[in-house]
Structures are given as structure tokens and as C-alpha cells.
mmCIF file of C-alpha atoms in Angstrom:
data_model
loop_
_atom_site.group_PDB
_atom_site.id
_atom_site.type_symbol
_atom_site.label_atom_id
_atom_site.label_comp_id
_atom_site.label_asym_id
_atom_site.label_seq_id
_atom_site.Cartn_x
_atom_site.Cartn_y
_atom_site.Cartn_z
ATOM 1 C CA UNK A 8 60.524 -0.914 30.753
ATOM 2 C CA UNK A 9 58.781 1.403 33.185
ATOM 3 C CA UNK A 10 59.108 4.195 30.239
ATOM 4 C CA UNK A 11 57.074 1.798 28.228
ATOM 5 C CA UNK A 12 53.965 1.135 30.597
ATOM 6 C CA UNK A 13 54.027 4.666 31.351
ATOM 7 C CA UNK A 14 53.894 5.095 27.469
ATOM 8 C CA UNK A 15 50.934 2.042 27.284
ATOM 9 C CA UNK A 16 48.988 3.741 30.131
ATOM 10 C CA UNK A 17 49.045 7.556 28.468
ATOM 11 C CA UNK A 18 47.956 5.849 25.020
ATOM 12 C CA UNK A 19 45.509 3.813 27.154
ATOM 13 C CA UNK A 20 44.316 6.665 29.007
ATOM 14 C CA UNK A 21 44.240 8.366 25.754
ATOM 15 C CA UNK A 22 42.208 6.203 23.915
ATOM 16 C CA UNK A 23 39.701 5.926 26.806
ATOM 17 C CA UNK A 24 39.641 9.846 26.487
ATOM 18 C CA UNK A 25 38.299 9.411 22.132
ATOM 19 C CA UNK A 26 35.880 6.544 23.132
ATOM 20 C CA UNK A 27 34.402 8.253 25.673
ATOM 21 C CA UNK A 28 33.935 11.841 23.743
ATOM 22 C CA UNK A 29 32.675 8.936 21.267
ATOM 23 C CA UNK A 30 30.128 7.254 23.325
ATOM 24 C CA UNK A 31 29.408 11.038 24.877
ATOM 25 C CA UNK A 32 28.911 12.155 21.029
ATOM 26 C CA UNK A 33 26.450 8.975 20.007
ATOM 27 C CA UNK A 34 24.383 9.794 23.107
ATOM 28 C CA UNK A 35 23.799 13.297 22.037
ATOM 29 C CA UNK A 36 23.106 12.589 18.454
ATOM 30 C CA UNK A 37 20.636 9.753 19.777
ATOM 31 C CA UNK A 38 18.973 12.464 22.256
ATOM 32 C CA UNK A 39 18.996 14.886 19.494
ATOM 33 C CA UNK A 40 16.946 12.354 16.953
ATOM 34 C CA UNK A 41 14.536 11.908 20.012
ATOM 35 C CA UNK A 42 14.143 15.228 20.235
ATOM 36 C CA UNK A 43 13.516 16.067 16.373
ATOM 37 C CA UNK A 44 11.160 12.920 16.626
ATOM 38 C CA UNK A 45 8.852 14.816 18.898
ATOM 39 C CA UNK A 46 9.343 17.738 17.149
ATOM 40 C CA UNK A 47 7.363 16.048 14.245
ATOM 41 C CA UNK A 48 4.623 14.790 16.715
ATOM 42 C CA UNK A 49 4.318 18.670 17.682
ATOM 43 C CA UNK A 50 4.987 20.048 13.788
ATOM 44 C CA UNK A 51 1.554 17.742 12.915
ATOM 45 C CA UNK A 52 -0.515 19.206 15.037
ATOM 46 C CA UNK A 53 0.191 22.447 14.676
ATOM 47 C CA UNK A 54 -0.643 21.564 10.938
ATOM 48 C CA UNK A 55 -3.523 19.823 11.845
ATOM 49 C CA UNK A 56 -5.120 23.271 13.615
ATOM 50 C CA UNK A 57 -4.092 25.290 11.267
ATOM 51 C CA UNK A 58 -5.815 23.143 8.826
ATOM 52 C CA UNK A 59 -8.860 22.991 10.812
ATOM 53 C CA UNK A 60 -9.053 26.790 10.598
ATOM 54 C CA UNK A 61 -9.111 26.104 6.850
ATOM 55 C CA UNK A 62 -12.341 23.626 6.639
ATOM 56 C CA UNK A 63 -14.167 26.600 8.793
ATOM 57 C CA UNK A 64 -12.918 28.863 6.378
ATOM 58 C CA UNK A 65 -13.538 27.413 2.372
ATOM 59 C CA UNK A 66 -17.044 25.736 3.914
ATOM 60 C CA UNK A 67 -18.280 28.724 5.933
ATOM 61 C CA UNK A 68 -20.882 29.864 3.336
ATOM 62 C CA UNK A 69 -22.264 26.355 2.334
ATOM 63 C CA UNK A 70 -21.839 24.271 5.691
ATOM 64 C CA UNK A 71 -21.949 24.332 9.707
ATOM 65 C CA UNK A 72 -18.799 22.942 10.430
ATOM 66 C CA UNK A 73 -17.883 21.057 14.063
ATOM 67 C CA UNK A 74 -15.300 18.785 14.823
ATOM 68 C CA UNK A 75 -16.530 16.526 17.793
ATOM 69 C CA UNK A 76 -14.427 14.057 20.652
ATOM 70 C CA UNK A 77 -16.162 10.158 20.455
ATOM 71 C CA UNK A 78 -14.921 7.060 21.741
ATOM 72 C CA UNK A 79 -14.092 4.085 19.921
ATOM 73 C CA UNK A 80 -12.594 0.788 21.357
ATOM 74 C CA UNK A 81 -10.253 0.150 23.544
ATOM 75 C CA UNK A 82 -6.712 0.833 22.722
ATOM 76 C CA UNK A 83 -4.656 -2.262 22.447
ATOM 77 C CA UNK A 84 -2.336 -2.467 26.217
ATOM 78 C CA UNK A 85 0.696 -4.595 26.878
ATOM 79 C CA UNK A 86 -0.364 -4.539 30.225
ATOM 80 C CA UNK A 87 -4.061 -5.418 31.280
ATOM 81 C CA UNK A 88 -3.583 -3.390 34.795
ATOM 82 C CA UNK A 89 -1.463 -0.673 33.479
ATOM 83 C CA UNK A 90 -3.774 2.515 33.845
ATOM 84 C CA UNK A 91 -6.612 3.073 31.806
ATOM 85 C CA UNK A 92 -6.324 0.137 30.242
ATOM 86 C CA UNK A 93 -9.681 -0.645 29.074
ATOM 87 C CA UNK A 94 -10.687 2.519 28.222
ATOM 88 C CA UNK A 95 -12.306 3.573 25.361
ATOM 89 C CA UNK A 96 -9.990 5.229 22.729
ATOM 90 C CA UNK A 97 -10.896 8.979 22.004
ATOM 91 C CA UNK A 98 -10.714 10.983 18.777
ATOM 92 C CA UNK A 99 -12.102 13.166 16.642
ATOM 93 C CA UNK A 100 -14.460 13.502 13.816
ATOM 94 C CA UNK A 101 -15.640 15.999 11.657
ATOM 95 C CA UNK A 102 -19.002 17.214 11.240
ATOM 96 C CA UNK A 103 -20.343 18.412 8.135
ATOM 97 C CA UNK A 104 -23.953 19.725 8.070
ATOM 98 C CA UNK A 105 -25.677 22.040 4.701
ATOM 99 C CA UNK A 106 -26.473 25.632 5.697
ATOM 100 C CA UNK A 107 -29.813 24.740 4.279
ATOM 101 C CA UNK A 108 -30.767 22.140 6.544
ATOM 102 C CA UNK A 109 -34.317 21.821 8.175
ATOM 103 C CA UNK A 110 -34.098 20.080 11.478
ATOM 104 C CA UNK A 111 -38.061 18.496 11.125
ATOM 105 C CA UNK A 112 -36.620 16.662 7.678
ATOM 106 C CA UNK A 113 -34.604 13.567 7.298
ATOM 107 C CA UNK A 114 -31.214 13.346 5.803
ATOM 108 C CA UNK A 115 -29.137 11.109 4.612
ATOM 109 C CA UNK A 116 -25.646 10.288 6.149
ATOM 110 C CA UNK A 117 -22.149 10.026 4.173
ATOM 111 C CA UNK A 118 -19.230 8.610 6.608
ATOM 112 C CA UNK A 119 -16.239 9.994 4.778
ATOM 113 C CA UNK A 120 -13.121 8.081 5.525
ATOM 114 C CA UNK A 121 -9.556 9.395 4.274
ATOM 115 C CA UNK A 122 -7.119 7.506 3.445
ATOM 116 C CA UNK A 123 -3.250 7.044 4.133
ATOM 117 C CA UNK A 124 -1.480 4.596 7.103
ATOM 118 C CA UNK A 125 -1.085 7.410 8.779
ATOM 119 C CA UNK A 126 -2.769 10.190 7.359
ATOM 120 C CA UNK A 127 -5.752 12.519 8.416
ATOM 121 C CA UNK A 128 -9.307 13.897 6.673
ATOM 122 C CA UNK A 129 -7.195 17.049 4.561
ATOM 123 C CA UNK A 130 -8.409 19.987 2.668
ATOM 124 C CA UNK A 131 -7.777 18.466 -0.607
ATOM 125 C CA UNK A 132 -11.120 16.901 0.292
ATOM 126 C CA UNK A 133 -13.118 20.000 0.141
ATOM 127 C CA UNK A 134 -14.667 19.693 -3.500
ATOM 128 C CA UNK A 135 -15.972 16.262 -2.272
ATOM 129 C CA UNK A 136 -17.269 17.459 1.103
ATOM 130 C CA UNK A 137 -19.179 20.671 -0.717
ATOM 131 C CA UNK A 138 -20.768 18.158 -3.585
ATOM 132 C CA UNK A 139 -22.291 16.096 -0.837
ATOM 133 C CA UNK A 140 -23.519 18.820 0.994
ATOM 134 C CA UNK A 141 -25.104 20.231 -2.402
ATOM 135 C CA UNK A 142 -26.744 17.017 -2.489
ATOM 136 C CA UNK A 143 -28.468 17.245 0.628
ATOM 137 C CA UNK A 144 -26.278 14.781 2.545
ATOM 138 C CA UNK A 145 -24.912 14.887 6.115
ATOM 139 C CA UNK A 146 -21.106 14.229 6.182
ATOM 140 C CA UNK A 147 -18.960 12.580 9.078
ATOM 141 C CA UNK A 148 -15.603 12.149 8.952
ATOM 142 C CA UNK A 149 -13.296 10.130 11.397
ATOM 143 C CA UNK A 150 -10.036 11.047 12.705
ATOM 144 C CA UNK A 151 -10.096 7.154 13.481
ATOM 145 C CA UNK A 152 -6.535 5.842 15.889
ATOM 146 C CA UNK A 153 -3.293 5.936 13.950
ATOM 147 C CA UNK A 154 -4.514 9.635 12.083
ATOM 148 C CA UNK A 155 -1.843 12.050 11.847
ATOM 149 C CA UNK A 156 -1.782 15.284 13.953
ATOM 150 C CA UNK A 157 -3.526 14.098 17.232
ATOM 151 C CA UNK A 158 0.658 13.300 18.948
ATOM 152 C CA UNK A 159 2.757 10.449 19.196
ATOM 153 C CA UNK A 160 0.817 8.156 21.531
ATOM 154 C CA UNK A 161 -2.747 8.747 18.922
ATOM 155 C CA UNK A 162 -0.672 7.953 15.510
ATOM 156 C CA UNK A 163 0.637 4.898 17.550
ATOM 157 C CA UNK A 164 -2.305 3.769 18.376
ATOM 158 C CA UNK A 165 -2.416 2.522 14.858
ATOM 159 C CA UNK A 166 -4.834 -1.036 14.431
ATOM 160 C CA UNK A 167 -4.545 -1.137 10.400
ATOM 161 C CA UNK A 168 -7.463 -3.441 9.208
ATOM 162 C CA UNK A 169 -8.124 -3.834 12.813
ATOM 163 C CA UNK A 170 -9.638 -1.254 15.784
ATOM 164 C CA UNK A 171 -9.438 1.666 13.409
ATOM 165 C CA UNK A 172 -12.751 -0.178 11.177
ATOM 166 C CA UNK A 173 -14.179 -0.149 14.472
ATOM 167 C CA UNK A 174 -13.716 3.596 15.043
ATOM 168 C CA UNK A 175 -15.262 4.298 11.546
ATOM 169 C CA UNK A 176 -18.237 2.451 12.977
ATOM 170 C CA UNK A 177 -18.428 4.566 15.986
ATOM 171 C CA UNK A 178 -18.463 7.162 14.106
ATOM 172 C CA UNK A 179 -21.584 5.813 11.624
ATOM 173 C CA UNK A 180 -23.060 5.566 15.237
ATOM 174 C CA UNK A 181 -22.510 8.339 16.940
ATOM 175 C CA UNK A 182 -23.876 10.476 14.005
ATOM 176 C CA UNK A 183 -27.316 8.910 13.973
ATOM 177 C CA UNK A 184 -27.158 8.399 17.827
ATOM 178 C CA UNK A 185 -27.044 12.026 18.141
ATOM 179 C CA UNK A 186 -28.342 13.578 15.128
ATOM 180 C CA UNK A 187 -32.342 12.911 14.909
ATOM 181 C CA UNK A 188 -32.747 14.231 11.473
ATOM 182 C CA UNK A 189 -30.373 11.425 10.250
ATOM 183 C CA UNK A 190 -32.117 8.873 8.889
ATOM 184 C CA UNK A 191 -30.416 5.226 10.012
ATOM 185 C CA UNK A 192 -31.849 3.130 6.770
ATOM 186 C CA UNK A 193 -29.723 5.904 4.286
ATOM 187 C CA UNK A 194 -26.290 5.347 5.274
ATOM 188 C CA UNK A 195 -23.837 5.046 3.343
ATOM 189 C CA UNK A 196 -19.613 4.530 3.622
ATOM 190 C CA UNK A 197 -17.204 6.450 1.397
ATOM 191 C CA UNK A 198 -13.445 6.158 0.909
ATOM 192 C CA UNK A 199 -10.334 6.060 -1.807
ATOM 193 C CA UNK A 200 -7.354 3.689 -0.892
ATOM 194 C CA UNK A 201 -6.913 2.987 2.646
ATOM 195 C CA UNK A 202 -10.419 4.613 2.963
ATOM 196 C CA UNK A 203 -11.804 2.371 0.678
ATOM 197 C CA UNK A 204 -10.315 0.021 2.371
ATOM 198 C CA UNK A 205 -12.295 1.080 5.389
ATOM 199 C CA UNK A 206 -15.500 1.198 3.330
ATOM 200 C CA UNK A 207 -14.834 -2.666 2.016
ATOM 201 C CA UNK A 208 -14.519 -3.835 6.306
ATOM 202 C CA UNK A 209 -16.897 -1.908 7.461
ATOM 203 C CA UNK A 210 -19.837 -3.055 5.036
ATOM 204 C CA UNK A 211 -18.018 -6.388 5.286
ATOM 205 C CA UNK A 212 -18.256 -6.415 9.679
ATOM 206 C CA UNK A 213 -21.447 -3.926 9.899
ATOM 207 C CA UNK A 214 -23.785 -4.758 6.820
ATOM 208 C CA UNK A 215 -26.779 -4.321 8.774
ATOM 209 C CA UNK A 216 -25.519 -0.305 9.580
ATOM 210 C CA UNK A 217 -25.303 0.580 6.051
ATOM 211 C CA UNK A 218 -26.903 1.192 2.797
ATOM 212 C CA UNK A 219 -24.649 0.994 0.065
ATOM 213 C CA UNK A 220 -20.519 1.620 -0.236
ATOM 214 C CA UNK A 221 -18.307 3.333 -2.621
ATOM 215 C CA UNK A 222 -14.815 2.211 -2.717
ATOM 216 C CA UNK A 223 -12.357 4.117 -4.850
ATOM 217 C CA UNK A 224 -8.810 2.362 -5.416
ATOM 218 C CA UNK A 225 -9.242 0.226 -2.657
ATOM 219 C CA UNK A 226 -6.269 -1.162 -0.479
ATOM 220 C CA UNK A 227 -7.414 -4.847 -0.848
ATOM 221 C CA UNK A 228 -4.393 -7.327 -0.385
ATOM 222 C CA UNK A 229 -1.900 -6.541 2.019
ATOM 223 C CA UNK A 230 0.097 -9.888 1.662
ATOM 224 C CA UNK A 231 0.581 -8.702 -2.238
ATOM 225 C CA UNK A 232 0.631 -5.273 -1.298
ATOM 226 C CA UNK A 233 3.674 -5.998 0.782
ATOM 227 C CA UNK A 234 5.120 -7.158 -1.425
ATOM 228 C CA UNK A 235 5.250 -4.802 -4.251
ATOM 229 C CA UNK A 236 6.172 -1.688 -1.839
ATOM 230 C CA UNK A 237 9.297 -0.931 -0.432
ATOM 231 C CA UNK A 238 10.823 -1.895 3.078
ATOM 232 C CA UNK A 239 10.449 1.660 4.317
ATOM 233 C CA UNK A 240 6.602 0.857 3.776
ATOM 234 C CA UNK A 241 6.870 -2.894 5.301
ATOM 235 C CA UNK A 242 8.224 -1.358 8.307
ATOM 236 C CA UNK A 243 4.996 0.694 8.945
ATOM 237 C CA UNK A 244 3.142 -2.549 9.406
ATOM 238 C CA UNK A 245 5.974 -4.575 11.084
ATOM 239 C CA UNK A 246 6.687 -2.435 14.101
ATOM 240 C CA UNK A 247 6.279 -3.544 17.536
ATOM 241 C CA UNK A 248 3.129 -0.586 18.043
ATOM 242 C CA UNK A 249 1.655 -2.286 14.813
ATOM 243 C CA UNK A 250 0.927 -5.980 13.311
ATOM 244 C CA UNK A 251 3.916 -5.904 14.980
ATOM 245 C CA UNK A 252 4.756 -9.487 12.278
ATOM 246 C CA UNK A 253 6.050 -9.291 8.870
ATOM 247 C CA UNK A 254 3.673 -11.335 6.321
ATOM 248 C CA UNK A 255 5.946 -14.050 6.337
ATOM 249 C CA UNK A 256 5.710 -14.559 10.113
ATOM 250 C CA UNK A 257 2.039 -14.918 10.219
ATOM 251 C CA UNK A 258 0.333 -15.215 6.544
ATOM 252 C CA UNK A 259 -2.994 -15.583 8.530
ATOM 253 C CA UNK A 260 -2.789 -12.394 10.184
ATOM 254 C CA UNK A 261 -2.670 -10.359 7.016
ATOM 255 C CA UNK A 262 -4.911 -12.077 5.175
ATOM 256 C CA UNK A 263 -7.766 -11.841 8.623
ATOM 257 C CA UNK A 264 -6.574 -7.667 7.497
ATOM 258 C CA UNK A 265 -7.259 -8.225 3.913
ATOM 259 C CA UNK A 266 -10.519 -7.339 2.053
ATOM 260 C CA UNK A 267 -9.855 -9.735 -0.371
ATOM 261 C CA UNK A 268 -10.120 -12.369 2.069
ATOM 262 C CA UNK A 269 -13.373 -11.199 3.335
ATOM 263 C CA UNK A 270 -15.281 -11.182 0.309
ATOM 264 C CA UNK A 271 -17.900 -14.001 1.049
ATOM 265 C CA UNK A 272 -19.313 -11.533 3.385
ATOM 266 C CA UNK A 273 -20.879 -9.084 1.300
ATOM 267 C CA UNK A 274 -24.269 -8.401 1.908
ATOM 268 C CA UNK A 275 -24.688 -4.543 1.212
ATOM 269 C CA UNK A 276 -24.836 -2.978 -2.656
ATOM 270 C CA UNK A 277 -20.861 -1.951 -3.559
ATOM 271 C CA UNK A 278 -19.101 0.044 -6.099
ATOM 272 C CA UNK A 279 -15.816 -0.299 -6.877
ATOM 273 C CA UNK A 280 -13.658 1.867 -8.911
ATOM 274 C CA UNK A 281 -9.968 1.383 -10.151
ATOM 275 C CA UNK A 282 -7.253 2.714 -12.790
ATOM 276 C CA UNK A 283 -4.631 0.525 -14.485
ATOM 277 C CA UNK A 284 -2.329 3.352 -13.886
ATOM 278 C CA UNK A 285 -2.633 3.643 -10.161
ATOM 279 C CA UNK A 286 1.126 3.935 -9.130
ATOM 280 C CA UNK A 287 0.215 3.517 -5.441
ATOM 281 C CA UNK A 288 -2.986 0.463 -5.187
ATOM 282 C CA UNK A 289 -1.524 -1.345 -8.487
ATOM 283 C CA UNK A 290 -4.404 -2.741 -10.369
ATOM 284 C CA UNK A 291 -3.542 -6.784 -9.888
ATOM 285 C CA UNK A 292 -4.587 -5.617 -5.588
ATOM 286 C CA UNK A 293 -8.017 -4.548 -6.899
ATOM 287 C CA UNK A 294 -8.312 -7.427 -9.383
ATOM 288 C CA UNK A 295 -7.876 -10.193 -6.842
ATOM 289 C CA UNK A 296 -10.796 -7.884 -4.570
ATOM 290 C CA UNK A 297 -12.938 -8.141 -7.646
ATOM 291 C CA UNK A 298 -12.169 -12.170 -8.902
ATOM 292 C CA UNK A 299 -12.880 -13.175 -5.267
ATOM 293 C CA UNK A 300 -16.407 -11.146 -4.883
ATOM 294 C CA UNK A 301 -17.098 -13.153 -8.459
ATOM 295 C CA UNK A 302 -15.790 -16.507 -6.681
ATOM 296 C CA UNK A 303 -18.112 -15.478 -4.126
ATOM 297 C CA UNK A 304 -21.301 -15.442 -6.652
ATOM 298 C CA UNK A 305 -21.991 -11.538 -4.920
ATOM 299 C CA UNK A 306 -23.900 -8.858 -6.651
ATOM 300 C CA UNK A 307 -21.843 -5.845 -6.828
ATOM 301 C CA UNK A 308 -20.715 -3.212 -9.641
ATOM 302 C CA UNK A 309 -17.714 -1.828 -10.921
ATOM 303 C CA UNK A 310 -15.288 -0.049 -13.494
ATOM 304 C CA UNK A 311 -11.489 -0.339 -13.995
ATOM 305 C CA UNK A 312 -10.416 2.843 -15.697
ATOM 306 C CA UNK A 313 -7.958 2.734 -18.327
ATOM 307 C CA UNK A 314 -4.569 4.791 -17.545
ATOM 308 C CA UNK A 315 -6.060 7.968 -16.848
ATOM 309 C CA UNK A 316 -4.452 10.667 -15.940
ATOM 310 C CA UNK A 317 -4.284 11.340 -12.153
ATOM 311 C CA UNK A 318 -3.379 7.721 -11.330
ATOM 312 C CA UNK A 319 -4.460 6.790 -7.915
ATOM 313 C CA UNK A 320 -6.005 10.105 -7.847
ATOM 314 C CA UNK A 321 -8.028 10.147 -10.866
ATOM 315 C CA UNK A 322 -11.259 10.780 -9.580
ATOM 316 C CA UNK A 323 -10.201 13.056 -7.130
ATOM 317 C CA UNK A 324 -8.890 15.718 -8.669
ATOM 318 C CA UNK A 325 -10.315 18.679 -10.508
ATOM 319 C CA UNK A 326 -9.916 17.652 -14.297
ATOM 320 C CA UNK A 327 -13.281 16.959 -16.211
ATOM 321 C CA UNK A 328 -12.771 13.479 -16.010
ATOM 322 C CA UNK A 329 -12.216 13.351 -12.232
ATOM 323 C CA UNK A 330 -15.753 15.211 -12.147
ATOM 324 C CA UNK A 331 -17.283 12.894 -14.428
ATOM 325 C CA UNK A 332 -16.165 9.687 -12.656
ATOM 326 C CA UNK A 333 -17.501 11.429 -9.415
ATOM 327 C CA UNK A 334 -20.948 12.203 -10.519
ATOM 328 C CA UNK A 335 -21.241 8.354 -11.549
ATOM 329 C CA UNK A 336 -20.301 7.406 -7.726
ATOM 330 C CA UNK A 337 -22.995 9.988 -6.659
ATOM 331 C CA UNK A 338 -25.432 8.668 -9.023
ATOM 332 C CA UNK A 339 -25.159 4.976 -7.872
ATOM 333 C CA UNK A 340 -25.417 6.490 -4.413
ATOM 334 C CA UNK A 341 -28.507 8.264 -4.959
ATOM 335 C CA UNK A 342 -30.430 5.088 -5.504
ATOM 336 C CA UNK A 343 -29.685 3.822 -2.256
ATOM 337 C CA UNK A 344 -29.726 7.163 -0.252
ATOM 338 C CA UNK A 345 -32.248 9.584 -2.059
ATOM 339 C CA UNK A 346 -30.532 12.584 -0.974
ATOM 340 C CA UNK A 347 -32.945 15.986 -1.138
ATOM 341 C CA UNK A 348 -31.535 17.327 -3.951
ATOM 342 C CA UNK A 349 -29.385 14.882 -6.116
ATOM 343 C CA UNK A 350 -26.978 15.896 -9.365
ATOM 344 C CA UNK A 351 -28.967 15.828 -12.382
ATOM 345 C CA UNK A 352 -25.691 16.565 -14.506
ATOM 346 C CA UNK A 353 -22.227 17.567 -14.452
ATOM 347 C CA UNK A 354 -23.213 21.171 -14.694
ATOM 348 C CA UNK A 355 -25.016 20.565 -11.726
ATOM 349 C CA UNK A 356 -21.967 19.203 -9.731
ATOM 350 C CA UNK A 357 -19.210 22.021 -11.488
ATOM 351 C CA UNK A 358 -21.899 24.634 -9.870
ATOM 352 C CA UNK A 359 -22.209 23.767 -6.534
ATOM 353 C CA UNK A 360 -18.923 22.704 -5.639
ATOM 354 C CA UNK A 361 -16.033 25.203 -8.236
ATOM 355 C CA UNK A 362 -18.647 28.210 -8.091
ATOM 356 C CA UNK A 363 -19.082 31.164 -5.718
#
């Protein structure tokens, strides 16, 4: 008998020994994935500065480049007392301003917003940036909260549909607070998917701040568009730093988010673009945008494209048809903003923005 509970305890003590290399092991691994976490965080914003380096770079000959620190709302705090709650949220925007610019005329002012639940203004928007410019326009672009490359606590800052329209309005403000050759009647509010989505709330919240809108592929239904993507994508908007609610927890919440929802508010002139091809915005989101500004009896324009190639990035590549599509948005644009020296034609456009 005593052979055996010596036996039990040494297979006892044993087993303690595995589960606790076990438990030691699982620790690690977790600290590990912490650590790699970070390590993203850190990886995006050394991208990020590299890829400032790169707007100062391709726009040096066309465009005075700055990248300025504004404030937008508050962040959203657990805790009303916990320090610096209140505050208003910082970030950055860049500033996009022609060589040719003469300080005693009046411009008008593009606010550029990018796209992406987490993404940031890239240099795959340089063609865009330089045909404005050509144009005569100012350009601003937000780094509004949740933009990638500005650390863990910015990106999770995130208000999707929420503070983050505000921050595009800050930046429509702080422009033509603090530019005097901006002129406050031409402004107008740019953006492809999620930016377009931005465009839709802001003239939707703000009509009195701007002229006219262009959105391209808009994000427009979030309770459909949840439902199409896939759960890695659902999880984005359910976390606890986010909504924070699946759509079946609180319907109401998504559709308060949802241009689609907002439609009866339209007061400023809109374009709209969209592609029955778009693998990302599926068409039946931008139809239901569309069907309810028609419900809604308000004057706006647009075009669905039919399946061509590019998808959700049709217009914003650099086929012929991408550049045709854009000088159409520009066009419609120029009524509203009377830039100083607007496209006449394509030629015009392939010039200034894919020649030396």
C-alpha cells in the first residue's frame, strides 16, 4: 500500500510538473502574441513615415506639401474622470497646396477622405491629388481616429459612422479657418467606399459647410453589408473599442451608422458612382442608397457602371476608362466649385497628372 501512494504522489507530482511547463508554455505564447501585436502598431508607423517621405517626394514639383496636428472631438472614455477625458482627439491631415498658387486669389477646397475601416490617405492616391491640384483646387486630407499608422490607442479610437464624420468636418474647418485664400462657399467632399461613405454623412450632418459631394462606391448599408462579409470583417465592428454590438443586438444602432438611412436629409448637389462588379461595396448596398434618395423625392445624379474592369477600383486606377470616369466627377464638380483652371478634356487630365 505505501508503495502505491508513493507511486500516486510521483505520478501526481509528475503530472503537476507537464501542467505547469503547460500553463508556463500558454503564458509565453500569449506574451509573445502581445508582443507581435505591438509590433504591428510599431511596423504601421514606420510605414506610415516612410510613406510620408513619398507624398514630399512624387508631389515636390507640382505641390507644397504639409501634414498638420488638429483636433477633432472628444474620444469616446469608459470613465468620465479618467484623465483627459474630455479632450479633444488629435490627428493629422494632409495639406495639399499648387506650386502655382497666388495668396491674394481665392481657391477652392477639396476634403479628400480615404477609405478603409482602418486604413490611411496612401500613395496610390497621388494621380488624384496631382489632377486636383492641376485644377486649381486646394486639397485636405484627414487622418480622421481609427486611421492606420498613428499606434494602437489612435486606430482604436475607431467611431465608424460616428466621431470619425466629425473629424472630416474639422478638417473642412480647419482648412478655411486657417487658410484665407480658401473660399468657404466652394467646398466640396470627396471619397470612394468608406470615404464615400464619409462624403454621404458629412453633406448629410454639415450641408450648410459644403458645396457639392462626390461619392464613389459608397459604403451605404452596414446592416446588409454585414451581412454579406465575413465574420473576420463583423468582428471589426463588434469589438468592445467599436459599436462594440453585433447588428442583431441593436438594429437601430447600425442603421443611425447607415447612409441609407439618412437619405431624407439631403440638401447639398451629390454624385454617386457605382459598378455591378464591385467585389468589395456589392451593388444591391448602393442600390438601396440610391431607391431611398428617390423615396426621398431628392435631386441628385448618378451612374452604375456595368462590370468594368477594376471592380471597386474602377475609377481609380490608371486604365483609360478609370480616367474617363474621373474627368466626369471633375466636371460635375466644376459647376459647383469653379476651380481656376478646370479639365477641358481627357488630354488635359493625362497631361497634368501621368506627364513630367
Amino acid at each position: 500500500m505505501r508503495k502505491k501512494i508513493v507511486a500516486l504522489f510521483i505520478s501526481i507530482f509528475s503530472l503537476s510538473m507537464v501542467f505547469g511547463q503547460e500553463a508556463a508554455l500558454s503564458a509565453e505564447i500569449k506574451l509573445l502574441n502581445e508582443r507581435l501585436s505591438s509590433l504591428s502598431y510599431s511596423f504601421d508607423q514606420l510605414s506610415k513615415r516612410i510613406e510620408d517621405n513619398g507624398w514630399y517626394d512624387k508631389l515636390s514639383g507640382v505641390a507644397y506639401v504639409d501634414k498638420v496636428r488638429i483636433t477633432g472631438p472628444a474620444a469616446v472614455s469608459k470613465s468620465k474622470t479618467a484623465k483627459g477625458a474630455g479632450n479633444p482627439l488629435i490627428f493629422w491631415s494632409y495639406v495639399f497646396i499648387p506650386k502655382e498658387f497666388n495668396p491674394a486669389k481665392s481657391y477652392p477646397l477639396i476634403v479628400l477622405v480615404h477609405g478603409g475601416v482602418h486604413g490611411n490617405f496612401g500613395l496610390n492616391n497621388d494621380h488624384i491629388v496631382k489632377e486636383f491640384l492641376a485644377q486649381g483646387y486646394i486639397v485636405a486630407a484627414p487622418e480622421y481616429r481609427g486611421s492606420t499608422g498613428y499606434g494602437k490607442k489612435f486606430q482604436q479610437h475607431i467611431d465608424y459612422g460616428g466621431l470619425e464624420i466629425d473629424d472630416t468636418k474639422s478638417c473642412r474647418d480647419y482648412m478655411v479657418e486657417n487658410y484665407s485664400f480658401i473660399d468657404k462657399n466652394r467646398v466640396g467632399v470627396v471619397g470612394w467606399s468608406h470615404g464615400g461613405f464619409h462624403a454621404l454623412h458629412n453633406i448629410f450632418n454639415y450641408p450648410e459647410s459644403y458645396t457639392v459631394a462626390y461619392a464613389g462606391v459608397p459604403v451605404s448599408d452596414l446592416i446588409m453589408r454585414l451581412g454579406y462579409q465575413d465574420n473576420s470583417y463583423r468582428r471589426l465592428f463588434s469589438a468592445d473599442y467599436h459599436i462594440g454590438k453585433e447588428v442583431a443586438q441593436d438594429v437601430k444602432e447600425y442603421r443611425r451608422r447607415s447612409p441609407a438611412f439618412q437619405a431624407h436629409k439631403l440638401q447639398t448637389p451629390l454624385l454617386i458612382h457605382a459598378n455591378t462588379n464591385d467585389d468589395d461595396v456589392l451593388i444591391e448596398e448602393v442600390e438601396h442608397l440610391i431607391a431611398a434618395l428617390k423615396a426621398n423625392n431628392k435631386k441628385f445624379e448618378y451612374e452604375i457602371y456595368d462590370s468594368v474592369p477594376g471592380g471597386h477600383h474602377f475609377d481609380r486606377i490608371d486604365s483609360y476608362k478609370a480616367k474617363e470616369v474621373r474627368l466626369k466627377v471633375y466636371k460635375y464638380l466644376q459647376k459647383y466649385l469653379k476651380p481656376n483652371k478646370p479639365f477641358a478634356s481627357l488630354s488635359e487630365l493625362m497631361t497634368a497628372s501621368y506627364l513630367p
